[in-house]
GROMACS .gro file of N, CA, C and O in nm:
model
  328
    1ALA      N    1   1.991  -1.867  -1.960
    1ALA     CA    2   1.831  -1.746  -1.851
    1ALA      C    3   1.910  -1.798  -1.706
    1ALA      O    4   1.878  -1.704  -1.598
    2LEU      N    5   1.974  -1.910  -1.700
    2LEU     CA    6   2.028  -1.962  -1.567
    2LEU      C    7   2.125  -1.824  -1.493
    2LEU      O    8   2.126  -1.817  -1.374
    3ASN      N    9   2.209  -1.779  -1.584
    3ASN     CA   10   2.309  -1.669  -1.518
    3ASN      C   11   2.211  -1.524  -1.450
    3ASN      O   12   2.274  -1.475  -1.459
    4ILE      N   13   2.077  -1.485  -1.586
    4ILE     CA   14   2.047  -1.378  -1.549
    4ILE      C   15   1.971  -1.384  -1.419
    4ILE      O   16   1.997  -1.343  -1.363
    5LEU      N   17   1.956  -1.508  -1.382
    5LEU     CA   18   1.905  -1.528  -1.247
    5LEU      C   19   1.992  -1.549  -1.124
    5LEU      O   20   1.938  -1.515  -1.029
    6LEU      N   21   2.084  -1.611  -1.134
    6LEU     CA   22   2.215  -1.600  -1.035
    6LEU      C   23   2.251  -1.436  -1.051
    6LEU      O   24   2.282  -1.422  -0.939
    7ILE      N   25   2.243  -1.380  -1.119
    7ILE     CA   26   2.260  -1.255  -1.146
    7ILE      C   27   2.154  -1.167  -0.983
    7ILE      O   28   2.176  -1.092  -0.921
    8LEU      N   29   2.050  -1.200  -1.071
    8LEU     CA   30   1.951  -1.132  -0.997
    8LEU      C   31   1.917  -1.196  -0.821
    8LEU      O   32   1.886  -1.122  -0.757
    9LEU      N   33   1.992  -1.328  -0.817
    9LEU     CA   34   1.969  -1.405  -0.634
    9LEU      C   35   2.080  -1.309  -0.594
    9LEU      O   36   2.083  -1.322  -0.512
   10ALA      N   37   2.169  -1.248  -0.675
   10ALA     CA   38   2.289  -1.187  -0.556
   10ALA      C   39   2.288  -1.015  -0.598
   10ALA      O   40   2.322  -0.942  -0.510
   11HIS      N   41   2.161  -0.963  -0.656
   11HIS     CA   42   2.105  -0.867  -0.582
   11HIS      C   43   2.044  -0.820  -0.483
   11HIS      O   44   2.013  -0.903  -0.438
   12PRO      N   45   2.103  -0.658  -0.448
   12PRO     CA   46   2.064  -0.635  -0.266
   12PRO      C   47   1.926  -0.615  -0.263
   12PRO      O   48   1.901  -0.653  -0.162
   13ASN      N   49   1.830  -0.570  -0.365
   13ASN     CA   50   1.642  -0.588  -0.356
   13ASN      C   51   1.630  -0.752  -0.309
   13ASN      O   52   1.667  -0.863  -0.342
   14VAL      N   53   1.596  -0.766  -0.170
   14VAL     CA   54   1.536  -0.877  -0.162
   14VAL      C   55   1.417  -0.943  -0.238
   14VAL      O   56   1.421  -1.074  -0.287
   15ALA      N   57   1.352  -0.826  -0.311
   15ALA     CA   58   1.195  -0.884  -0.406
   15ALA      C   59   1.281  -0.979  -0.538
   15ALA      O   60   1.261  -1.020  -0.593
   16PHE      N   61   1.378  -0.911  -0.586
   16PHE     CA   62   1.469  -0.940  -0.659
   16PHE      C   63   1.524  -1.088  -0.672
   16PHE      O   64   1.537  -1.232  -0.744
   17CYS      N   65   1.564  -1.125  -0.554
   17CYS     CA   66   1.689  -1.239  -0.446
   17CYS      C   67   1.551  -1.341  -0.471
   17CYS      O   68   1.554  -1.465  -0.490
   18SER      N   69   1.438  -1.309  -0.407
   18SER     CA   70   1.341  -1.392  -0.366
   18SER      C   71   1.303  -1.482  -0.501
   18SER      O   72   1.200  -1.560  -0.502
   19GLN      N   73   1.247  -1.379  -0.634
   19GLN     CA   74   1.190  -1.446  -0.750
   19GLN      C   75   1.321  -1.536  -0.792
   19GLN      O   76   1.264  -1.614  -0.863
   20ALA      N   77   1.446  -1.466  -0.774
   20ALA     CA   78   1.563  -1.580  -0.871
   20ALA      C   79   1.564  -1.708  -0.815
   20ALA      O   80   1.609  -1.818  -0.854
   21SER      N   81   1.542  -1.656  -0.647
   21SER     CA   82   1.554  -1.798  -0.575
   21SER      C   83   1.442  -1.904  -0.634
   21SER      O   84   1.467  -2.030  -0.612
   22ILE      N   85   1.285  -1.845  -0.610
   22ILE     CA   86   1.148  -1.926  -0.675
   22ILE      C   87   1.202  -2.012  -0.815
   22ILE      O   88   1.164  -2.104  -0.792
   23ARG      N   89   1.298  -1.932  -0.885
   23ARG     CA   90   1.291  -1.950  -1.038
   23ARG      C   91   1.410  -2.059  -1.014
   23ARG      O   92   1.383  -2.168  -1.106
   24ILE      N   93   1.464  -2.026  -1.001
   24ILE     CA   94   1.614  -2.151  -0.957
   24ILE      C   95   1.586  -2.285  -0.882
   24ILE      O   96   1.617  -2.397  -0.975
   25HIS      N   97   1.523  -2.257  -0.827
   25HIS     CA   98   1.465  -2.406  -0.727
   25HIS      C   99   1.372  -2.492  -0.821
   25HIS      O  100   1.406  -2.602  -0.846
   26SER      N  101   1.282  -2.393  -0.933
   26SER     CA  102   1.189  -2.458  -1.007
   26SER      C  103   1.309  -2.531  -1.094
   26SER      O  104   1.237  -2.648  -1.137
   27PHE      N  105   1.343  -2.437  -1.169
   27PHE     CA  106   1.472  -2.467  -1.245
   27PHE      C  107   1.527  -2.597  -1.201
   27PHE      O  108   1.565  -2.723  -1.282
   28LEU      N  109   1.596  -2.643  -1.112
   28LEU     CA  110   1.702  -2.713  -1.050
   28LEU      C  111   1.541  -2.830  -1.085
   28LEU      O  112   1.596  -2.978  -0.990
   29ASP      N  113   1.463  -2.814  -1.005
   29ASP     CA  114   1.349  -2.952  -0.979
   29ASP      C  115   1.313  -3.038  -1.085
   29ASP      O  116   1.300  -3.104  -1.113
   30PHE      N  117   1.261  -2.899  -1.208
   30PHE     CA  118   1.236  -2.991  -1.347
   30PHE      C  119   1.367  -3.023  -1.438
   30PHE      O  120   1.356  -3.114  -1.521
   31ARG      N  121   1.485  -2.973  -1.374
   31ARG     CA  122   1.628  -3.023  -1.468
   31ARG      C  123   1.678  -3.054  -1.419
   31ARG      O  124   1.774  -3.000  -1.349
   32PRO      N  125   1.771  -3.222  -1.432
   32PRO     CA  126   1.871  -3.243  -1.361
   32PRO      C  127   2.009  -3.156  -1.373
   32PRO      O  128   2.020  -3.093  -1.472
   33ILE      N  129   2.093  -3.131  -1.299
   33ILE     CA  130   2.227  -3.068  -1.352
   33ILE      C  131   2.309  -3.176  -1.431
   33ILE      O  132   2.315  -3.295  -1.417
   34HIS      N  133   2.361  -3.131  -1.596
   34HIS     CA  134   2.442  -3.203  -1.593
   34HIS      C  135   2.603  -3.218  -1.597
   34HIS      O  136   2.621  -3.051  -1.683
   35GLY      N  137   2.605  -3.264  -1.595
   35GLY     CA  138   2.786  -3.292  -1.566
   35GLY      C  139   2.860  -3.198  -1.485
   35GLY      O  140   2.808  -3.154  -1.379
   36ARG      N  141   2.972  -3.235  -1.441
   36ARG     CA  142   3.030  -3.165  -1.366
   36ARG      C  143   3.097  -3.041  -1.395
   36ARG      O  144   3.100  -2.964  -1.279
   37GLU      N  145   3.059  -2.992  -1.514
   37GLU     CA  146   3.126  -2.842  -1.525
   37GLU      C  147   3.024  -2.719  -1.449
   37GLU      O  148   3.018  -2.650  -1.391
   38GLU      N  149   2.875  -2.807  -1.477
   38GLU     CA  150   2.752  -2.700  -1.453
   38GLU      C  151   2.753  -2.755  -1.336
   38GLU      O  152   2.712  -2.623  -1.241
   39ALA      N  153   2.779  -2.870  -1.247
   39ALA     CA  154   2.747  -2.854  -1.084
   39ALA      C  155   2.856  -2.755  -0.999
   39ALA      O  156   2.819  -2.644  -0.905
   40ALA      N  157   2.970  -2.776  -1.057
   40ALA     CA  158   3.063  -2.717  -0.996
   40ALA      C  159   3.063  -2.535  -1.061
   40ALA      O  160   3.064  -2.451  -0.954
   41PHE      N  161   3.002  -2.499  -1.147
   41PHE     CA  162   2.961  -2.317  -1.180
   41PHE      C  163   2.885  -2.338  -1.097
   41PHE      O  164   2.814  -2.185  -1.015
   42LEU      N  165   2.738  -2.383  -1.090
   42LEU     CA  166   2.628  -2.387  -0.967
   42LEU      C  167   2.683  -2.343  -0.859
   42LEU      O  168   2.637  -2.218  -0.756
   43LEU      N  169   2.730  -2.435  -0.814
   43LEU     CA  170   2.793  -2.443  -0.660
   43LEU      C  171   2.875  -2.316  -0.668
   43LEU      O  172   2.849  -2.253  -0.518
   44SER      N  173   2.993  -2.303  -0.719
   44SER     CA  174   3.065  -2.187  -0.650
   44SER      C  175   3.004  -2.079  -0.686
   44SER      O  176   3.014  -1.933  -0.576
   45THR      N  177   2.881  -2.022  -0.733
   45THR     CA  178   2.853  -1.887  -0.834
   45THR      C  179   2.804  -1.881  -0.682
   45THR      O  180   2.747  -1.801  -0.591
   46VAL      N  181   2.651  -1.969  -0.636
   46VAL     CA  182   2.541  -1.956  -0.518
   46VAL      C  183   2.674  -1.929  -0.344
   46VAL      O  184   2.623  -1.890  -0.319
   47ASN      N  185   2.760  -2.016  -0.422
   47ASN     CA  186   2.846  -1.997  -0.261
   47ASN      C  187   2.919  -1.892  -0.272
   47ASN      O  188   2.892  -1.810  -0.144
   48LYS      N  189   2.967  -1.803  -0.369
   48LYS     CA  190   2.994  -1.666  -0.342
   48LYS      C  191   2.875  -1.580  -0.290
   48LYS      O  192   2.938  -1.505  -0.251
   49ILE      N  193   2.826  -1.586  -0.324
   49ILE     CA  194   2.679  -1.523  -0.296
   49ILE      C  195   2.651  -1.547  -0.188
   49ILE      O  196   2.632  -1.402  -0.069
   50PHE      N  197   2.662  -1.668  -0.124
   50PHE     CA  198   2.637  -1.703   0.025
   50PHE      C  199   2.750  -1.625   0.141
   50PHE      O  200   2.691  -1.592   0.217
   51SER      N  201   2.863  -1.595   0.078
   51SER     CA  202   2.955  -1.551   0.129
   51SER      C  203   3.015  -1.444   0.130
   51SER      O  204   2.967  -1.335   0.247
   52ASN      N  205   2.905  -1.372   0.012
   52ASN     CA  206   2.905  -1.234   0.037
   52ASN      C  207   2.775  -1.186   0.129
   52ASN      O  208   2.803  -1.065   0.201
   53LEU      N  209   2.684  -1.259   0.152
   53LEU     CA  210   2.563  -1.232   0.240
   53LEU      C  211   2.639  -1.241   0.387
   53LEU      O  212   2.557  -1.159   0.462
   54SER      N  213   2.719  -1.331   0.414
   54SER     CA  214   2.753  -1.356   0.554
   54SER      C  215   2.864  -1.263   0.581
   54SER      O  216   2.843  -1.208   0.707
   55GLN      N  217   2.944  -1.180   0.467
   55GLN     CA  218   3.033  -1.074   0.528
   55GLN      C  219   2.908  -0.998   0.548
   55GLN      O  220   2.981  -0.857   0.617
   56ASN      N  221   2.795  -0.950   0.501
   56ASN     CA  222   2.722  -0.812   0.549
   56ASN      C  223   2.586  -0.867   0.622
   56ASN      O  224   2.579  -0.747   0.629
   57ASP      N  225   2.619  -0.942   0.668
   57ASP     CA  226   2.523  -0.984   0.756
   57ASP      C  227   2.411  -0.960   0.726
   57ASP      O  228   2.287  -0.954   0.776
   58ASP      N  229   2.407  -0.996   0.584
   58ASP     CA  230   2.241  -0.977   0.593
   58ASP      C  231   2.142  -1.096   0.545
   58ASP      O  232   2.139  -1.194   0.446
   59SER      N  233   2.090  -1.132   0.674
   59SER     CA  234   2.012  -1.233   0.715
   59SER      C  235   1.889  -1.257   0.660
   59SER      O  236   1.836  -1.372   0.614
   60GLU      N  237   1.831  -1.149   0.611
   60GLU     CA  238   1.674  -1.187   0.556
   60GLU      C  239   1.666  -1.249   0.397
   60GLU      O  240   1.617  -1.346   0.326
   61ARG      N  241   1.810  -1.240   0.302
   61ARG     CA  242   1.852  -1.314   0.187
   61ARG      C  243   1.868  -1.450   0.254
   61ARG      O  244   1.869  -1.492   0.101
   62TYR      N  245   1.962  -1.510   0.349
   62TYR     CA  246   1.999  -1.601   0.344
   62TYR      C  247   1.918  -1.711   0.355
   62TYR      O  248   1.911  -1.797   0.315
   63SER      N  249   1.748  -1.709   0.423
   63SER     CA  250   1.656  -1.762   0.347
   63SER      C  251   1.619  -1.809   0.264
   63SER      O  252   1.539  -1.884   0.188
   64TYR      N  253   1.651  -1.723   0.111
   64TYR     CA  254   1.661  -1.766  -0.002
   64TYR      C  255   1.787  -1.821  -0.075
   64TYR      O  256   1.754  -1.938  -0.140
   65VAL      N  257   1.858  -1.814  -0.024
   65VAL     CA  258   2.003  -1.861  -0.104
   65VAL      C  259   2.078  -1.973  -0.040
   65VAL      O  260   2.094  -2.078  -0.127
   66LEU      N  261   2.051  -2.002   0.147
   66LEU     CA  262   2.039  -2.121   0.190
   66LEU      C  263   1.976  -2.228   0.138
   66LEU      O  264   2.088  -2.362   0.101
   67PRO      N  265   1.885  -2.256   0.081
   67PRO     CA  266   1.823  -2.373   0.043
   67PRO      C  267   1.879  -2.419  -0.083
   67PRO      O  268   1.884  -2.512  -0.139
   68LEU      N  269   1.933  -2.345  -0.183
   68LEU     CA  270   1.956  -2.310  -0.329
   68LEU      C  271   2.078  -2.412  -0.273
   68LEU      O  272   2.088  -2.499  -0.366
   69LEU      N  273   2.146  -2.363  -0.224
   69LEU     CA  274   2.263  -2.407  -0.184
   69LEU      C  275   2.238  -2.587  -0.124
   69LEU      O  276   2.365  -2.637  -0.200
   70THR      N  277   2.200  -2.603  -0.053
   70THR     CA  278   2.168  -2.733  -0.018
   70THR      C  279   2.117  -2.828  -0.143
   70THR      O  280   2.148  -2.917  -0.153
   71ILE      N  281   2.026  -2.729  -0.230
   71ILE     CA  282   1.953  -2.830  -0.338
   71ILE      C  283   2.114  -2.879  -0.415
   71ILE      O  284   2.057  -2.982  -0.460
   72ILE      N  285   2.125  -2.774  -0.481
   72ILE     CA  286   2.307  -2.732  -0.533
   72ILE      C  287   2.420  -2.886  -0.485
   72ILE      O  288   2.443  -2.962  -0.534
   73LEU      N  289   2.382  -2.889  -0.357
   73LEU     CA  290   2.489  -2.944  -0.315
   73LEU      C  291   2.404  -3.106  -0.335
   73LEU      O  292   2.509  -3.219  -0.348
   74ASP      N  293   2.314  -3.125  -0.289
   74ASP     CA  294   2.254  -3.315  -0.268
   74ASP      C  295   2.253  -3.344  -0.425
   74ASP      O  296   2.261  -3.429  -0.436
   75GLU      N  297   2.202  -3.217  -0.519
   75GLU     CA  298   2.240  -3.227  -0.671
   75GLU      C  299   2.334  -3.273  -0.730
   75GLU      O  300   2.354  -3.408  -0.781
   76SER      N  301   2.470  -3.250  -0.706
   76SER     CA  302   2.554  -3.262  -0.714
   76SER      C  303   2.678  -3.342  -0.663
   76SER      O  304   2.824  -3.353  -0.741
   77PHE      N  305   2.672  -3.407  -0.543
   77PHE     CA  306   2.722  -3.451  -0.456
   77PHE      C  307   2.790  -3.556  -0.558
   77PHE      O  308   2.918  -3.604  -0.541
   78ASP      N  309   2.704  -3.683  -0.638
   78ASP     CA  310   2.793  -3.785  -0.705
   78ASP      C  311   2.859  -3.718  -0.782
   78ASP      O  312   2.984  -3.747  -0.845
   79LEU      N  313   2.802  -3.602  -0.906
   79LEU     CA  314   2.888  -3.571  -1.030
   79LEU      C  315   3.033  -3.488  -0.945
   79LEU      O  316   3.136  -3.524  -1.028
   80LEU      N  317   3.007  -3.429  -0.836
   80LEU     CA  318   3.139  -3.364  -0.802
   80LEU      C  319   3.239  -3.445  -0.707
   80LEU      O  320   3.366  -3.416  -0.709
   81GLN      N  321   3.214  -3.528  -0.670
   81GLN     CA  322   3.242  -3.677  -0.637
   81GLN      C  323   3.291  -3.577  -0.475
   81GLN      O  324   3.376  -3.651  -0.409
   82ILE      N  325   3.227  -3.565  -0.392
   82ILE     CA  326   3.201  -3.482  -0.297
   82ILE      C  327   3.251  -3.559  -0.171
   82ILE      O  328   3.113  -3.671  -0.154
   0.00000   0.00000   0.00000
């Protein structure tokens, strides 16, 4: 389910991106990140999406992706020993 949400987060349609962002945010609130592999996967995938947004200057979707990136960084800080 998380992979589908990440695909929708990267979708160019803002409605899909916003709904995916809300669902991923809820998912991360109710279930902690388990293990370094999951933390690294989430961080790299959302970072890749964020990088693509910055290259395309898609500021409307920033507001959905940046908070997720912050949450993932906060939750995976100790796991990844950042």
